[in-house]
mmCIF file of C-alpha atoms in Angstrom:
data_model
loop_
_atom_site.group_PDB
_atom_site.id
_atom_site.type_symbol
_atom_site.label_atom_id
_atom_site.label_comp_id
_atom_site.label_asym_id
_atom_site.label_seq_id
_atom_site.Cartn_x
_atom_site.Cartn_y
_atom_site.Cartn_z
ATOM 1 C CA MET A 1356 10.631 -22.288 16.008
ATOM 2 C CA ARG A 1357 12.320 -19.454 17.779
ATOM 3 C CA PHE A 1358 11.188 -16.890 15.742
ATOM 4 C CA TRP A 1359 7.880 -18.439 16.329
ATOM 5 C CA PHE A 1360 7.933 -18.074 20.649
ATOM 6 C CA ALA A 1361 9.930 -15.153 19.882
ATOM 7 C CA ARG A 1362 7.143 -12.911 18.524
ATOM 8 C CA LEU A 1363 4.966 -15.073 20.964
ATOM 9 C CA THR A 1364 6.514 -13.832 23.874
ATOM 10 C CA GLY A 1365 6.837 -10.465 22.430
ATOM 11 C CA MET A 1366 3.390 -10.168 21.195
ATOM 12 C CA MET A 1367 1.656 -11.708 24.431
ATOM 13 C CA ALA A 1368 3.539 -8.913 26.436
ATOM 14 C CA ASN A 1369 3.099 -6.257 24.400
ATOM 15 C CA GLN A 1370 -0.956 -7.253 24.843
ATOM 16 C CA MET A 1371 -0.861 -7.016 28.467
ATOM 17 C CA LEU A 1372 1.528 -4.399 28.328
ATOM 18 C CA MET A 1373 -1.958 -2.350 26.714
ATOM 19 C CA VAL A 1374 -4.327 -3.354 28.998
ATOM 20 C CA ALA A 1375 -2.646 -2.157 31.653
ATOM 21 C CA VAL A 1376 -1.747 0.814 30.301
ATOM 22 C CA GLY A 1377 -5.225 2.138 29.478
ATOM 23 C CA TRP A 1378 -6.716 1.038 32.536
ATOM 24 C CA HIS A 1379 -4.263 2.893 34.749
ATOM 25 C CA MET A 1380 -4.409 5.607 32.971
ATOM 26 C CA TYR A 1381 -8.005 5.695 32.495
ATOM 27 C CA ASP A 1382 -7.875 5.184 36.463
ATOM 28 C CA LEU A 1383 -5.727 8.146 37.012
ATOM 29 C CA THR A 1384 -7.469 10.499 34.016
ATOM 30 C CA ARG A 1385 -10.863 8.859 33.552
ATOM 31 C CA SER A 1386 -10.598 11.066 29.924
ATOM 32 C CA ALA A 1387 -11.480 9.056 26.794
ATOM 33 C CA TRP A 1388 -8.750 12.140 25.258
ATOM 34 C CA ASP A 1389 -6.062 10.905 27.557
ATOM 35 C CA LEU A 1390 -6.595 7.323 25.625
ATOM 36 C CA GLY A 1391 -6.649 8.340 22.583
ATOM 37 C CA LEU A 1392 -3.368 10.341 23.177
ATOM 38 C CA VAL A 1393 -1.340 6.880 24.565
ATOM 39 C CA GLY A 1394 -2.060 5.677 20.785
ATOM 40 C CA LEU A 1395 -1.405 8.985 19.159
ATOM 41 C CA PHE A 1396 2.178 8.940 21.490
ATOM 42 C CA GLN A 1397 3.011 6.074 19.750
ATOM 43 C CA PHE A 1398 2.046 6.363 15.815
ATOM 44 C CA VAL A 1399 3.515 10.634 15.827
ATOM 45 C CA PRO A 1400 7.280 8.634 16.454
ATOM 46 C CA ALA A 1401 6.680 5.718 13.598
ATOM 47 C CA LEU A 1402 5.515 7.977 11.098
ATOM 48 C CA LEU A 1403 8.563 9.971 11.495
ATOM 49 C CA LEU A 1404 11.084 6.753 11.804
ATOM 50 C CA VAL A 1405 9.175 4.687 9.040
ATOM 51 C CA LEU A 1406 11.279 5.283 6.187
ATOM 52 C CA PRO A 1407 15.151 5.298 8.089
ATOM 53 C CA ALA A 1408 13.318 1.735 9.908
ATOM 54 C CA GLY A 1409 12.772 0.183 6.839
ATOM 55 C CA HIS A 1410 16.173 0.667 5.020
ATOM 56 C CA THR A 1411 17.741 -0.253 8.282
ATOM 57 C CA ALA A 1412 15.418 -3.539 7.774
ATOM 58 C CA ASP A 1413 16.667 -3.823 4.408
ATOM 59 C CA ARG A 1414 20.589 -3.103 6.018
ATOM 60 C CA ARG A 1415 20.670 -5.312 9.162
ATOM 61 C CA HIS A 1416 19.931 -8.831 10.493
ATOM 62 C CA ARG A 1417 16.688 -8.396 10.884
ATOM 63 C CA ALA A 1418 16.554 -11.143 13.988
ATOM 64 C CA ARG A 1419 18.894 -8.394 15.420
ATOM 65 C CA ILE A 1420 16.667 -5.756 15.269
ATOM 66 C CA MET A 1421 14.089 -7.647 16.945
ATOM 67 C CA ALA A 1422 16.442 -8.319 19.918
ATOM 68 C CA ALA A 1423 17.157 -4.721 19.805
ATOM 69 C CA THR A 1424 13.206 -3.449 19.935
ATOM 70 C CA ALA A 1425 11.942 -5.547 22.400
ATOM 71 C CA SER A 1426 14.963 -5.098 24.962
ATOM 72 C CA ILE A 1427 13.661 -1.629 24.191
ATOM 73 C CA GLN A 1428 9.773 -2.251 25.351
ATOM 74 C CA GLY A 1429 11.772 -4.112 28.771
ATOM 75 C CA LEU A 1430 13.135 -0.522 29.862
ATOM 76 C CA VAL A 1431 9.158 0.494 29.474
ATOM 77 C CA ALA A 1432 8.262 -2.303 31.723
ATOM 78 C CA LEU A 1433 11.107 -1.534 33.581
ATOM 79 C CA SER A 1434 10.365 1.483 34.326
ATOM 80 C CA LEU A 1435 6.364 1.251 34.944
ATOM 81 C CA VAL A 1436 6.915 -1.731 37.216
ATOM 82 C CA VAL A 1437 9.433 0.868 39.280
ATOM 83 C CA GLY A 1438 7.393 3.933 39.076
ATOM 84 C CA THR A 1439 4.145 1.916 40.278
ATOM 85 C CA VAL A 1440 6.164 0.648 42.861
ATOM 86 C CA THR A 1441 6.961 3.747 44.018
ATOM 87 C CA ASP A 1442 3.902 5.571 43.001
ATOM 88 C CA HIS A 1443 5.669 7.975 40.505
ATOM 89 C CA VAL A 1444 3.425 7.007 37.579
ATOM 90 C CA SER A 1445 1.628 10.239 36.047
ATOM 91 C CA ARG A 1446 -0.103 10.906 33.028
ATOM 92 C CA GLU A 1447 2.799 12.795 31.148
ATOM 93 C CA GLY A 1448 5.094 9.731 32.318
ATOM 94 C CA ILE A 1449 2.881 7.712 30.610
ATOM 95 C CA LEU A 1450 2.795 9.398 27.446
ATOM 96 C CA ILE A 1451 6.924 10.055 27.603
ATOM 97 C CA LEU A 1452 6.809 6.317 27.286
ATOM 98 C CA SER A 1453 4.326 5.910 24.583
ATOM 99 C CA ILE A 1454 6.738 7.421 22.788
ATOM 100 C CA LEU A 1455 9.757 5.038 23.436
ATOM 101 C CA LEU A 1456 6.959 1.995 22.525
ATOM 102 C CA GLY A 1457 6.132 3.871 19.099
ATOM 103 C CA VAL A 1458 9.826 4.492 18.735
ATOM 104 C CA ALA A 1459 10.794 0.475 18.835
ATOM 105 C CA ARG A 1460 7.717 -0.642 17.063
ATOM 106 C CA ALA A 1461 8.755 1.500 14.120
ATOM 107 C CA TYR A 1462 11.555 -0.610 14.102
ATOM 108 C CA GLN A 1463 9.977 -3.835 14.815
ATOM 109 C CA MET A 1464 7.278 -4.671 12.455
ATOM 110 C CA PRO A 1465 9.454 -4.029 9.441
ATOM 111 C CA ALA A 1466 12.468 -6.209 10.800
ATOM 112 C CA GLN A 1467 9.510 -8.764 12.184
ATOM 113 C CA GLN A 1468 7.496 -8.614 8.624
ATOM 114 C CA SER A 1469 10.092 -8.850 6.504
ATOM 115 C CA ILE A 1470 12.036 -12.163 8.175
ATOM 116 C CA THR A 1471 9.616 -14.747 7.817
ATOM 117 C CA PRO A 1472 10.164 -15.467 3.628
ATOM 118 C CA LEU A 1473 14.163 -15.647 4.753
ATOM 119 C CA LEU A 1474 13.066 -18.429 7.078
ATOM 120 C CA VAL A 1475 10.514 -20.656 4.929
ATOM 121 C CA PRO A 1476 10.461 -21.545 0.865
ATOM 122 C CA ARG A 1477 8.508 -19.230 -1.205
ATOM 123 C CA THR A 1478 5.430 -22.146 -1.468
ATOM 124 C CA MET A 1479 5.305 -22.026 2.122
ATOM 125 C CA LEU A 1480 4.623 -18.628 2.628
ATOM 126 C CA PRO A 1481 0.696 -18.132 2.548
ATOM 127 C CA ARG A 1482 0.184 -21.456 5.330
ATOM 128 C CA ALA A 1483 3.574 -19.513 7.388
ATOM 129 C CA VAL A 1484 1.772 -16.389 7.739
ATOM 130 C CA ALA A 1485 -1.344 -17.780 8.445
ATOM 131 C CA LEU A 1486 0.700 -20.033 11.460
ATOM 132 C CA SER A 1487 2.247 -17.293 12.898
ATOM 133 C CA SER A 1488 -1.145 -15.073 12.919
ATOM 134 C CA THR A 1489 -2.009 -18.301 14.450
ATOM 135 C CA GLY A 1490 0.045 -17.912 17.304
ATOM 136 C CA MET A 1491 -0.368 -14.290 17.257
ATOM 137 C CA GLU A 1492 -4.270 -14.227 18.045
ATOM 138 C CA PHE A 1493 -3.283 -16.694 20.637
ATOM 139 C CA ALA A 1494 -0.745 -14.220 22.257
ATOM 140 C CA ILE A 1495 -3.434 -11.948 21.841
ATOM 141 C CA ILE A 1496 -6.116 -13.948 23.559
ATOM 142 C CA VAL A 1497 -4.120 -14.816 25.976
ATOM 143 C CA GLY A 1498 -1.977 -11.933 26.979
ATOM 144 C CA PRO A 1499 -5.001 -9.043 27.781
ATOM 145 C CA ALA A 1500 -7.324 -11.750 29.628
ATOM 146 C CA LEU A 1501 -4.363 -12.430 32.008
ATOM 147 C CA GLY A 1502 -3.043 -8.988 32.243
ATOM 148 C CA GLY A 1503 -7.188 -8.647 33.018
ATOM 149 C CA LEU A 1504 -6.946 -10.858 35.768
ATOM 150 C CA LEU A 1505 -3.306 -9.702 37.330
ATOM 151 C CA TYR A 1506 -3.992 -5.908 37.582
ATOM 152 C CA ALA A 1507 -6.429 -6.920 40.267
ATOM 153 C CA PHE A 1508 -3.587 -7.476 42.210
ATOM 154 C CA GLY A 1509 -1.797 -4.486 41.010
ATOM 155 C CA ALA A 1510 -0.357 -2.955 38.002
ATOM 156 C CA ALA A 1511 3.353 -3.964 38.886
ATOM 157 C CA VAL A 1512 2.396 -7.361 38.298
ATOM 158 C CA VAL A 1513 1.475 -7.030 35.179
ATOM 159 C CA TYR A 1514 4.538 -4.929 34.134
ATOM 160 C CA GLY A 1515 6.885 -7.476 35.990
ATOM 161 C CA LEU A 1516 5.290 -10.094 34.046
ATOM 162 C CA CYS A 1517 5.988 -8.072 30.853
ATOM 163 C CA LEU A 1518 9.256 -7.212 31.324
ATOM 164 C CA ALA A 1519 9.970 -11.212 31.685
ATOM 165 C CA LEU A 1520 8.198 -11.784 28.879
ATOM 166 C CA LEU A 1521 9.867 -9.025 26.854
ATOM 167 C CA VAL A 1522 13.758 -10.227 28.012
ATOM 168 C CA SER A 1523 12.836 -14.080 26.715
ATOM 169 C CA THR A 1524 11.939 -12.586 23.622
ATOM 170 C CA THR A 1525 15.338 -10.739 23.384
ATOM 171 C CA VAL A 1526 17.351 -14.338 23.591
ATOM 172 C CA LEU A 1527 15.197 -15.989 21.490
ATOM 173 C CA ALA A 1528 15.840 -13.483 18.819
ATOM 174 C CA MET A 1529 19.752 -13.701 18.711
ATOM 175 C CA GLY A 1530 19.017 -17.131 18.321
ATOM 176 C CA VAL A 1531 17.308 -16.975 14.987
ATOM 177 C CA HIS A 1532 19.799 -17.879 12.375
ATOM 178 C CA TYR A 1533 19.310 -17.384 8.739
ATOM 179 C CA ASP A 1534 22.085 -16.614 5.876
ATOM 180 C CA PHE A 1535 22.192 -12.648 5.963
ATOM 181 C CA LYS A 1536 24.371 -10.736 3.509
ATOM 182 C CA PRO A 1537 25.440 -7.045 4.841
ATOM 183 C CA VAL A 1538 24.558 -4.899 2.089
ATOM 184 C CA ALA A 1539 26.544 -2.098 1.509
ATOM 185 C CA GLY A 1540 26.149 1.679 -0.188
ATOM 186 C CA LYS A 1541 25.732 4.944 0.953
ATOM 187 C CA VAL A 1542 22.206 6.239 2.461
ATOM 188 C CA SER A 1543 19.806 8.168 -0.006
ATOM 189 C CA MET A 1544 17.271 9.619 -0.215
ATOM 190 C CA ALA A 1545 15.731 7.807 -2.902
ATOM 191 C CA GLU A 1546 16.891 4.649 -1.386
ATOM 192 C CA LEU A 1547 14.401 5.516 1.572
ATOM 193 C CA LEU A 1548 11.964 6.472 -1.104
ATOM 194 C CA LYS A 1549 11.981 3.063 -2.380
ATOM 195 C CA GLY A 1550 9.719 1.162 -0.267
ATOM 196 C CA LEU A 1551 7.073 4.186 -0.681
ATOM 197 C CA HIS A 1552 8.028 4.746 -4.975
ATOM 198 C CA PHE A 1553 6.809 -0.008 -5.211
ATOM 199 C CA VAL A 1554 3.671 0.197 -3.341
ATOM 200 C CA MET A 1555 2.692 3.476 -5.201
ATOM 201 C CA GLN A 1556 3.186 2.086 -8.249
ATOM 202 C CA ARG A 1557 1.401 -1.666 -7.413
ATOM 203 C CA GLN A 1558 -2.574 -1.247 -7.415
ATOM 204 C CA VAL A 1559 -2.852 -4.962 -5.549
ATOM 205 C CA VAL A 1560 -0.678 -4.059 -2.825
ATOM 206 C CA LEU A 1561 -1.964 -0.192 -2.164
ATOM 207 C CA GLY A 1562 -5.516 -0.886 -2.464
ATOM 208 C CA ALA A 1563 -5.356 -3.564 -0.196
ATOM 209 C CA ILE A 1564 -2.853 -1.680 2.496
ATOM 210 C CA SER A 1565 -4.605 1.104 2.601
ATOM 211 C CA LEU A 1566 -7.911 -0.688 3.061
ATOM 212 C CA ASP A 1567 -6.796 -1.786 6.625
ATOM 213 C CA LEU A 1568 -6.373 1.217 7.009
ATOM 214 C CA PHE A 1569 -9.172 3.131 6.631
ATOM 215 C CA ALA A 1570 -10.986 1.080 7.648
ATOM 216 C CA VAL A 1571 -9.402 0.233 11.533
ATOM 217 C CA LEU A 1572 -8.705 3.944 11.674
ATOM 218 C CA LEU A 1573 -12.889 4.325 11.098
ATOM 219 C CA GLY A 1574 -14.115 0.919 12.466
ATOM 220 C CA GLY A 1575 -11.512 0.143 15.750
ATOM 221 C CA ALA A 1576 -12.671 0.214 19.403
ATOM 222 C CA SER A 1577 -9.714 -0.713 20.860
ATOM 223 C CA ALA A 1578 -9.201 2.671 22.941
ATOM 224 C CA LEU A 1579 -12.595 3.165 24.006
ATOM 225 C CA LEU A 1580 -12.467 -0.108 25.608
ATOM 226 C CA PRO A 1581 -11.574 0.916 28.925
ATOM 227 C CA MET A 1582 -14.867 3.229 28.792
ATOM 228 C CA PHE A 1583 -17.256 0.267 27.492
ATOM 229 C CA ALA A 1584 -15.750 -2.300 30.352
ATOM 230 C CA ARG A 1585 -16.421 0.714 32.789
ATOM 231 C CA ASP A 1586 -19.217 2.795 32.475
ATOM 232 C CA ILE A 1587 -21.372 0.819 30.005
ATOM 233 C CA LEU A 1588 -20.768 -3.428 30.247
ATOM 234 C CA HIS A 1589 -20.232 -2.130 34.521
ATOM 235 C CA THR A 1590 -17.090 -4.590 34.629
ATOM 236 C CA GLY A 1591 -13.528 -4.295 35.614
ATOM 237 C CA ALA A 1592 -10.107 -4.865 35.276
ATOM 238 C CA TRP A 1593 -10.724 -8.728 34.303
ATOM 239 C CA GLY A 1594 -14.066 -7.612 31.746
ATOM 240 C CA LEU A 1595 -11.355 -5.458 30.213
ATOM 241 C CA GLY A 1596 -8.772 -7.913 29.722
ATOM 242 C CA LEU A 1597 -11.876 -10.674 28.056
ATOM 243 C CA LEU A 1598 -12.737 -7.858 25.686
ATOM 244 C CA ARG A 1599 -9.684 -7.165 25.025
ATOM 245 C CA ALA A 1600 -9.262 -10.710 23.805
ATOM 246 C CA ALA A 1601 -12.484 -11.439 22.124
ATOM 247 C CA PRO A 1602 -11.299 -10.514 18.529
ATOM 248 C CA ALA A 1603 -8.481 -12.665 19.136
ATOM 249 C CA ILE A 1604 -10.807 -15.595 19.552
ATOM 250 C CA GLY A 1605 -11.881 -14.949 16.469
ATOM 251 C CA ALA A 1606 -9.004 -14.616 14.792
ATOM 252 C CA LEU A 1607 -7.793 -17.251 15.892
ATOM 253 C CA THR A 1608 -10.508 -19.476 15.135
ATOM 254 C CA MET A 1609 -10.484 -17.900 10.888
ATOM 255 C CA SER A 1610 -6.488 -18.356 11.164
ATOM 256 C CA LEU A 1611 -6.821 -22.211 12.099
ATOM 257 C CA VAL A 1612 -9.382 -22.227 9.044
ATOM 258 C CA ILE A 1613 -7.036 -20.116 6.973
ATOM 259 C CA THR A 1614 -3.988 -22.791 7.987
ATOM 260 C CA ARG A 1615 -6.130 -25.968 7.319
ATOM 261 C CA TRP A 1616 -8.065 -24.570 4.157
ATOM 262 C CA PRO A 1617 -5.524 -21.544 2.820
ATOM 263 C CA LEU A 1618 -6.807 -18.713 0.681
ATOM 264 C CA GLU A 1619 -6.176 -19.665 -2.946
ATOM 265 C CA ARG A 1620 -9.580 -18.449 -5.430
ATOM 266 C CA GLN A 1621 -11.369 -14.972 -5.142
ATOM 267 C CA VAL A 1622 -9.198 -13.575 -2.880
ATOM 268 C CA GLY A 1623 -10.189 -9.627 -3.121
ATOM 269 C CA ARG A 1624 -13.184 -10.115 -2.896
ATOM 270 C CA ARG A 1625 -13.206 -11.749 0.111
ATOM 271 C CA LEU A 1626 -11.002 -9.313 1.062
ATOM 272 C CA LEU A 1627 -14.065 -6.506 0.694
ATOM 273 C CA MET A 1628 -16.785 -8.600 2.366
ATOM 274 C CA SER A 1629 -14.826 -9.547 5.453
ATOM 275 C CA VAL A 1630 -14.081 -5.864 5.986
ATOM 276 C CA ALA A 1631 -17.971 -5.329 5.511
ATOM 277 C CA ILE A 1632 -18.832 -8.030 8.265
ATOM 278 C CA PHE A 1633 -15.972 -5.912 10.336
ATOM 279 C CA GLY A 1634 -18.206 -2.753 10.201
ATOM 280 C CA LEU A 1635 -21.245 -4.567 10.669
ATOM 281 C CA ALA A 1636 -19.910 -6.181 13.828
ATOM 282 C CA THR A 1637 -18.140 -2.801 15.039
ATOM 283 C CA ILE A 1638 -21.667 -1.012 14.740
ATOM 284 C CA LEU A 1639 -23.239 -4.397 16.953
ATOM 285 C CA PHE A 1640 -20.468 -3.946 19.832
ATOM 286 C CA GLY A 1641 -21.535 -0.220 19.694
ATOM 287 C CA LEU A 1642 -25.143 -0.536 20.573
ATOM 288 C CA SER A 1643 -24.831 -3.418 22.990
ATOM 289 C CA SER A 1644 -24.859 -3.123 26.250
ATOM 290 C CA SER A 1645 -24.702 -6.881 27.553
ATOM 291 C CA PHE A 1646 -20.755 -7.923 28.139
ATOM 292 C CA TRP A 1647 -21.924 -11.462 26.307
ATOM 293 C CA LEU A 1648 -23.385 -10.249 23.302
ATOM 294 C CA SER A 1649 -20.036 -7.335 22.919
ATOM 295 C CA MET A 1650 -17.652 -10.164 23.434
ATOM 296 C CA LEU A 1651 -19.397 -12.445 20.377
ATOM 297 C CA ALA A 1652 -19.205 -9.214 18.236
ATOM 298 C CA LEU A 1653 -15.406 -8.092 19.291
ATOM 299 C CA ALA A 1654 -14.814 -11.996 18.156
ATOM 300 C CA CYS A 1655 -16.558 -11.067 14.796
ATOM 301 C CA THR A 1656 -14.583 -8.229 14.400
ATOM 302 C CA GLY A 1657 -11.495 -9.965 15.176
ATOM 303 C CA ALA A 1658 -12.104 -12.868 12.461
ATOM 304 C CA CYS A 1659 -12.832 -10.584 9.558
ATOM 305 C CA ASP A 1660 -9.485 -8.505 10.392
ATOM 306 C CA ASN A 1661 -7.849 -11.931 10.771
ATOM 307 C CA ILE A 1662 -8.361 -12.155 6.449
ATOM 308 C CA SER A 1663 -7.445 -8.789 5.887
ATOM 309 C CA VAL A 1664 -4.273 -9.342 8.175
ATOM 310 C CA VAL A 1665 -3.444 -12.412 5.887
ATOM 311 C CA THR A 1666 -4.332 -11.097 2.703
ATOM 312 C CA ARG A 1667 -2.751 -8.705 2.566
ATOM 313 C CA GLN A 1668 0.631 -9.962 3.963
ATOM 314 C CA THR A 1669 1.233 -12.820 1.894
ATOM 315 C CA LEU A 1670 0.140 -9.970 -1.162
ATOM 316 C CA VAL A 1671 2.245 -7.953 0.315
ATOM 317 C CA GLN A 1672 5.468 -10.853 1.234
ATOM 318 C CA LEU A 1673 4.791 -12.385 -2.138
ATOM 319 C CA GLU A 1674 5.063 -9.419 -4.751
ATOM 320 C CA THR A 1675 8.178 -7.764 -2.685
ATOM 321 C CA PRO A 1676 11.741 -8.533 -4.124
ATOM 322 C CA ASP A 1677 13.815 -9.773 -0.567
ATOM 323 C CA GLU A 1678 16.277 -6.629 -1.082
ATOM 324 C CA MET A 1679 12.821 -4.210 -0.733
ATOM 325 C CA ARG A 1680 10.898 -6.109 1.653
ATOM 326 C CA GLY A 1681 12.280 -4.360 4.505
ATOM 327 C CA ARG A 1682 11.279 -0.491 2.826
ATOM 328 C CA VAL A 1683 7.600 -1.816 1.386
ATOM 329 C CA ALA A 1684 7.002 -3.590 5.365
ATOM 330 C CA ALA A 1685 7.846 -0.440 6.422
ATOM 331 C CA VAL A 1686 5.386 1.197 4.429
ATOM 332 C CA ASN A 1687 3.143 -1.329 5.613
ATOM 333 C CA SER A 1688 3.453 -0.892 9.144
ATOM 334 C CA ILE A 1689 2.817 2.835 9.424
ATOM 335 C CA PHE A 1690 -0.325 2.048 7.438
ATOM 336 C CA ILE A 1691 -0.805 -0.650 10.153
ATOM 337 C CA GLY A 1692 0.378 2.185 12.612
ATOM 338 C CA ALA A 1693 -2.201 4.655 11.656
ATOM 339 C CA SER A 1694 -5.032 1.842 11.872
ATOM 340 C CA ASN A 1695 -4.204 1.046 15.483
ATOM 341 C CA GLN A 1696 -2.364 3.808 16.586
ATOM 342 C CA LEU A 1697 -4.195 6.789 15.125
ATOM 343 C CA GLY A 1698 -7.307 5.173 14.706
ATOM 344 C CA GLU A 1699 -6.782 4.528 18.824
ATOM 345 C CA PHE A 1700 -6.660 8.834 19.219
ATOM 346 C CA GLU A 1701 -9.205 9.327 16.045
ATOM 347 C CA SER A 1702 -11.905 7.265 18.109
ATOM 348 C CA GLY A 1703 -10.689 8.797 21.459
ATOM 349 C CA ALA A 1704 -11.020 11.923 20.327
ATOM 350 C CA THR A 1705 -14.917 11.375 18.780
ATOM 351 C CA ALA A 1706 -15.730 10.011 22.063
ATOM 352 C CA ALA A 1707 -14.549 13.196 24.061
ATOM 353 C CA MET A 1708 -17.161 14.960 21.009
ATOM 354 C CA TRP A 1709 -20.150 12.311 20.493
ATOM 355 C CA GLY A 1710 -19.960 10.141 23.234
ATOM 356 C CA PRO A 1711 -17.903 6.278 22.881
ATOM 357 C CA VAL A 1712 -21.651 4.907 21.637
ATOM 358 C CA THR A 1713 -22.115 6.825 18.793
ATOM 359 C CA SER A 1714 -17.779 7.177 18.277
ATOM 360 C CA VAL A 1715 -18.004 3.648 17.693
ATOM 361 C CA VAL A 1716 -21.373 2.996 15.613
ATOM 362 C CA VAL A 1717 -20.546 5.707 13.253
ATOM 363 C CA GLY A 1718 -16.738 4.747 12.486
ATOM 364 C CA GLY A 1719 -18.493 0.934 11.453
ATOM 365 C CA VAL A 1720 -20.610 2.792 9.200
ATOM 366 C CA GLY A 1721 -17.147 4.387 7.941
ATOM 367 C CA ALA A 1722 -15.816 0.970 7.528
ATOM 368 C CA ILE A 1723 -18.719 -0.377 5.205
ATOM 369 C CA LEU A 1724 -18.357 2.437 3.128
ATOM 370 C CA VAL A 1725 -14.293 2.072 2.623
ATOM 371 C CA ALA A 1726 -15.221 -1.466 1.730
ATOM 372 C CA VAL A 1727 -18.105 -0.349 -1.041
ATOM 373 C CA SER A 1728 -15.354 2.183 -2.271
ATOM 374 C CA TRP A 1729 -12.645 0.616 -2.656
ATOM 375 C CA HIS A 1730 -14.877 -1.849 -4.842
ATOM 376 C CA TRP A 1731 -14.406 0.935 -7.224
ATOM 377 C CA LEU A 1732 -11.508 2.424 -6.683
ATOM 378 C CA PHE A 1733 -9.028 -0.618 -6.515
ATOM 379 C CA PRO A 1734 -10.460 -3.098 -8.928
ATOM 380 C CA GLN A 1735 -7.881 -5.034 -9.430
ATOM 381 C CA LEU A 1736 -7.921 -5.986 -6.129
ATOM 382 C CA ALA A 1737 -11.558 -6.534 -5.749
ATOM 383 C CA ARG A 1738 -11.213 -8.542 -9.374
ATOM 384 C CA ARG A 1739 -8.518 -10.424 -7.988
ATOM 385 C CA ASP A 1740 -8.340 -14.500 -7.541
ATOM 386 C CA HIS A 1741 -5.564 -15.837 -6.851
ATOM 387 C CA MET A 1742 -3.219 -15.043 -4.088
ATOM 388 C CA HIS A 1743 -0.191 -16.208 -6.000
ATOM 389 C CA LEU A 1744 1.413 -14.171 -8.926
ATOM 390 C CA GLU A 1745 2.456 -16.117 -12.102
ATOM 391 C CA GLU A 1746 6.671 -16.629 -11.623
ATOM 392 C CA ARG A 1747 8.592 -13.015 -13.289
#
């Protein structure tokens, strides 16, 4: 339970931080391009560090890695508190701190994703992943909503609470224990690349994680939410917080359903259908000028994305031997980072050229086309029936 609570507090802090940083940046620059750059500056270090981060997760205590990365994020929050109080937060400063966040997440995600199989029996893994997803979605609901509400009292208040939560995450992660056996051996390029080779040789795994990459890369609209909140839906920071929380509301609802009734049959078909519906909901959000309809559309995207997340994570964990999980999780994390942070940059760049509405609608159409294409490109994934594989 310490691990579950560590993820909960860490994710809540992260979500609050993203709401505050996004609104802060838009307050400073009023630029869609700069909103996109925040995502890009987080993605680039994660891309550059993906191989050593995965290798580290397979060689070091994964809970200690989580604690270290939470500490780095805490330092970022502390810097923002001091900068806000002294009125020294700038566009360039936010981008530099975004790089530090990218470095922390590069190491955090492989360790965090690969530790669950060490804490629960293999037969309980699908339910454990779904339960973990439930906690994360709860944090993604409460974090942005609370961050948006507290922003009315000043950005420093939000950053200060983020700092307190990240300190708690560090303490909780340090208390997570499992049977850890240090792995000796020299670091080589062949060892670093094993995770990538493993993924490339398994069509189901490659199809699942690349599906999420391209669907969210094209269909994600999170970077543009400050623009939609202020300029289209005519609301304030509190409204932005609710919009950021809406996908998690849908995802939490879906994760509760999956926890009670796990995905056991036709998992490939359901995965592809969820991505197509994700695209339709994204189009609806882009065309909406009603705050509550926009909330509903975003909640639908979250519900569909949750199916993708649980399916992908379960398939990856079940097909990967423990000694490879860190490196495979690192490859998976770079796909996730590309879909999220690089997707934010893509959204900002296209919005700067075409406007936010066209950017989101075109992205939703792209997500639908991805779902259709993956049916033909990865037939083993489309035909996948059961989540579990036969024992080797």
